[in-house]
Amino acid sequence: MIITRTNLFATAVVGAGISDLTTHFLCINENRARQNNYHFESGQFRMNGSLFELAENYAANSPLNFVKNVDTPLLLWTGRNDRQVLPSQSMEFHLALRRL
């Protein structure tokens, strides 16, 4: 989420956003019935390695680790039955913002 890196925007909306790469890496993708790691190691995320090989890179790219930088009003949403990104990703970010 770009709002963890800048205050450029007046407001933001995040739909089915991934806030923690570690937990998403270790989840099962229900659409494909396999672990999400393929997205990271050779797919869309282009991390070019596993969580265990590149732990610092995964942490540096997880918005949850930079939640303290968020000053922008934010609407988070994820479908209750979303099978690609678990609703817990939005809930974790929401709870982190509330704890600040």
PDB file of C-alpha atoms in Angstrom:
ATOM      1  CA  MET A   1       0.000   0.000   0.000  1.00  0.00           C
ATOM      2  CA  ILE A   2       1.561   3.197  -1.181  1.00  0.00           C
ATOM      3  CA  ILE A   3       0.084   5.178   1.725  1.00  0.00           C
ATOM      4  CA  THR A   4       2.633   3.542   4.035  1.00  0.00           C
ATOM      5  CA  ARG A   5       5.357   5.315   2.009  1.00  0.00           C
ATOM      6  CA  THR A   6       3.887   8.769   1.224  1.00  0.00           C
ATOM      7  CA  ASN A   7       1.349  11.369   2.370  1.00  0.00           C
ATOM      8  CA  LEU A   8       0.711  12.482  -1.207  1.00  0.00           C
ATOM      9  CA  PHE A   9      -2.929  11.333  -1.305  1.00  0.00           C
ATOM     10  CA  ALA A  10      -5.949  12.924   0.413  1.00  0.00           C
ATOM     11  CA  THR A  11      -7.645   9.544   0.845  1.00  0.00           C
ATOM     12  CA  ALA A  12      -7.193   5.935  -0.255  1.00  0.00           C
ATOM     13  CA  VAL A  13      -9.206   2.783  -0.930  1.00  0.00           C
ATOM     14  CA  VAL A  14      -7.643  -0.673  -0.735  1.00  0.00           C
ATOM     15  CA  GLY A  15      -9.669  -3.583  -2.073  1.00  0.00           C
ATOM     16  CA  ALA A  16      -8.457  -7.076  -1.197  1.00  0.00           C
ATOM     17  CA  GLY A  17      -5.010  -5.709  -0.421  1.00  0.00           C
ATOM     18  CA  ILE A  18      -2.191  -7.837   0.903  1.00  0.00           C
ATOM     19  CA  SER A  19      -0.815  -6.235   4.048  1.00  0.00           C
ATOM     20  CA  ASP A  20       1.528  -8.978   5.261  1.00  0.00           C
ATOM     21  CA  LEU A  21       3.580 -10.855   2.686  1.00  0.00           C
ATOM     22  CA  THR A  22       4.698 -13.439   5.248  1.00  0.00           C
ATOM     23  CA  THR A  23       1.215 -14.677   6.095  1.00  0.00           C
ATOM     24  CA  HIS A  24       0.090 -14.485   2.466  1.00  0.00           C
ATOM     25  CA  PHE A  25       3.131 -16.505   1.356  1.00  0.00           C
ATOM     26  CA  LEU A  26       2.187 -19.248   3.827  1.00  0.00           C
ATOM     27  CA  CYS A  27      -1.535 -19.402   2.912  1.00  0.00           C
ATOM     28  CA  ILE A  28      -3.316 -21.808   0.619  1.00  0.00           C
ATOM     29  CA  ASN A  29      -4.818 -20.287  -2.517  1.00  0.00           C
ATOM     30  CA  GLU A  30      -8.259 -21.890  -2.570  1.00  0.00           C
ATOM     31  CA  ASN A  31      -8.772 -21.108  -6.274  1.00  0.00           C
ATOM     32  CA  ARG A  32      -5.784 -23.232  -7.199  1.00  0.00           C
ATOM     33  CA  ALA A  33      -5.641 -25.529  -4.148  1.00  0.00           C
ATOM     34  CA  ARG A  34      -1.959 -24.841  -3.597  1.00  0.00           C
ATOM     35  CA  GLN A  35       0.250 -22.630  -1.473  1.00  0.00           C
ATOM     36  CA  ASN A  36       0.599 -18.966  -2.465  1.00  0.00           C
ATOM     37  CA  ASN A  37       4.385 -19.204  -2.625  1.00  0.00           C
ATOM     38  CA  TYR A  38       4.340 -19.568  -6.423  1.00  0.00           C
ATOM     39  CA  HIS A  39       3.050 -15.959  -6.661  1.00  0.00           C
ATOM     40  CA  PHE A  40       6.128 -14.749  -4.832  1.00  0.00           C
ATOM     41  CA  GLU A  41       8.847 -16.992  -6.177  1.00  0.00           C
ATOM     42  CA  SER A  42       8.026 -16.911  -9.879  1.00  0.00           C
ATOM     43  CA  GLY A  43       4.804 -14.983 -10.373  1.00  0.00           C
ATOM     44  CA  GLN A  44       3.264 -11.568  -9.990  1.00  0.00           C
ATOM     45  CA  PHE A  45       5.164 -10.519  -6.848  1.00  0.00           C
ATOM     46  CA  ARG A  46       8.567 -11.142  -8.467  1.00  0.00           C
ATOM     47  CA  MET A  47      10.413 -11.633  -5.188  1.00  0.00           C
ATOM     48  CA  ASN A  48      12.667 -14.172  -6.961  1.00  0.00           C
ATOM     49  CA  GLY A  49      13.041 -16.373  -3.905  1.00  0.00           C
ATOM     50  CA  SER A  50      11.254 -17.828  -0.927  1.00  0.00           C
ATOM     51  CA  LEU A  51      10.349 -16.147   2.327  1.00  0.00           C
ATOM     52  CA  PHE A  52      13.114 -18.111   3.995  1.00  0.00           C
ATOM     53  CA  GLU A  53      15.791 -17.016   1.523  1.00  0.00           C
ATOM     54  CA  LEU A  54      14.746 -13.357   1.369  1.00  0.00           C
ATOM     55  CA  ALA A  55      13.094 -12.637   4.726  1.00  0.00           C
ATOM     56  CA  GLU A  56      14.352  -9.033   4.832  1.00  0.00           C
ATOM     57  CA  ASN A  57      12.915  -8.306   1.372  1.00  0.00           C
ATOM     58  CA  TYR A  58       9.536  -9.731   2.348  1.00  0.00           C
ATOM     59  CA  ALA A  59       9.515  -7.604   5.512  1.00  0.00           C
ATOM     60  CA  ALA A  60      10.543  -4.493   3.563  1.00  0.00           C
ATOM     61  CA  ASN A  61       7.628  -5.014   1.156  1.00  0.00           C
ATOM     62  CA  SER A  62       4.933  -5.756   3.761  1.00  0.00           C
ATOM     63  CA  PRO A  63       2.734  -2.686   4.347  1.00  0.00           C
ATOM     64  CA  LEU A  64       1.904  -3.956   7.840  1.00  0.00           C
ATOM     65  CA  ASN A  65       5.487  -3.216   8.908  1.00  0.00           C
ATOM     66  CA  PHE A  66       5.020   0.451   7.982  1.00  0.00           C
ATOM     67  CA  VAL A  67       1.521   1.018   9.340  1.00  0.00           C
ATOM     68  CA  LYS A  68       2.865   3.698  11.706  1.00  0.00           C
ATOM     69  CA  ASN A  69       3.520   5.913   8.654  1.00  0.00           C
ATOM     70  CA  VAL A  70      -0.151   6.047   7.605  1.00  0.00           C
ATOM     71  CA  ASP A  71      -1.802   9.454   8.000  1.00  0.00           C
ATOM     72  CA  THR A  72      -4.142   9.117   5.014  1.00  0.00           C
ATOM     73  CA  PRO A  73      -7.826   8.289   5.622  1.00  0.00           C
ATOM     74  CA  LEU A  74      -8.316   4.750   4.367  1.00  0.00           C
ATOM     75  CA  LEU A  75     -11.207   2.523   3.327  1.00  0.00           C
ATOM     76  CA  LEU A  76     -10.248  -1.169   3.474  1.00  0.00           C
ATOM     77  CA  TRP A  77     -12.456  -3.898   2.070  1.00  0.00           C
ATOM     78  CA  THR A  78     -12.238  -7.558   1.167  1.00  0.00           C
ATOM     79  CA  GLY A  79     -15.083  -9.872   0.237  1.00  0.00           C
ATOM     80  CA  ARG A  80     -16.029 -12.298   2.987  1.00  0.00           C
ATOM     81  CA  ASN A  81     -15.750 -15.186   0.541  1.00  0.00           C
ATOM     82  CA  ASP A  82     -12.696 -13.928  -1.335  1.00  0.00           C
ATOM     83  CA  ARG A  83     -10.668 -16.987  -2.236  1.00  0.00           C
ATOM     84  CA  GLN A  84      -7.633 -15.136  -3.586  1.00  0.00           C
ATOM     85  CA  VAL A  85      -6.778 -12.761  -0.710  1.00  0.00           C
ATOM     86  CA  LEU A  86      -8.041 -13.722   2.726  1.00  0.00           C
ATOM     87  CA  PRO A  87     -10.158 -11.093   4.521  1.00  0.00           C
ATOM     88  CA  SER A  88      -7.736 -11.411   7.451  1.00  0.00           C
ATOM     89  CA  GLN A  89      -5.218  -9.358   5.437  1.00  0.00           C
ATOM     90  CA  SER A  90      -7.521  -6.317   5.638  1.00  0.00           C
ATOM     91  CA  MET A  91      -8.472  -7.062   9.230  1.00  0.00           C
ATOM     92  CA  GLU A  92      -4.827  -7.231  10.349  1.00  0.00           C
ATOM     93  CA  PHE A  93      -4.107  -3.840   8.800  1.00  0.00           C
ATOM     94  CA  HIS A  94      -7.269  -2.353  10.312  1.00  0.00           C
ATOM     95  CA  LEU A  95      -6.394  -3.652  13.780  1.00  0.00           C
ATOM     96  CA  ALA A  96      -2.834  -2.360  13.468  1.00  0.00           C
ATOM     97  CA  LEU A  97      -4.140   1.117  12.564  1.00  0.00           C
ATOM     98  CA  ARG A  98      -6.493   1.061  15.555  1.00  0.00           C
ATOM     99  CA  ARG A  99      -3.611   0.234  17.918  1.00  0.00           C
ATOM    100  CA  LEU A 100      -1.639   3.323  16.909  1.00  0.00           C
TER     101      LEU A 100
END
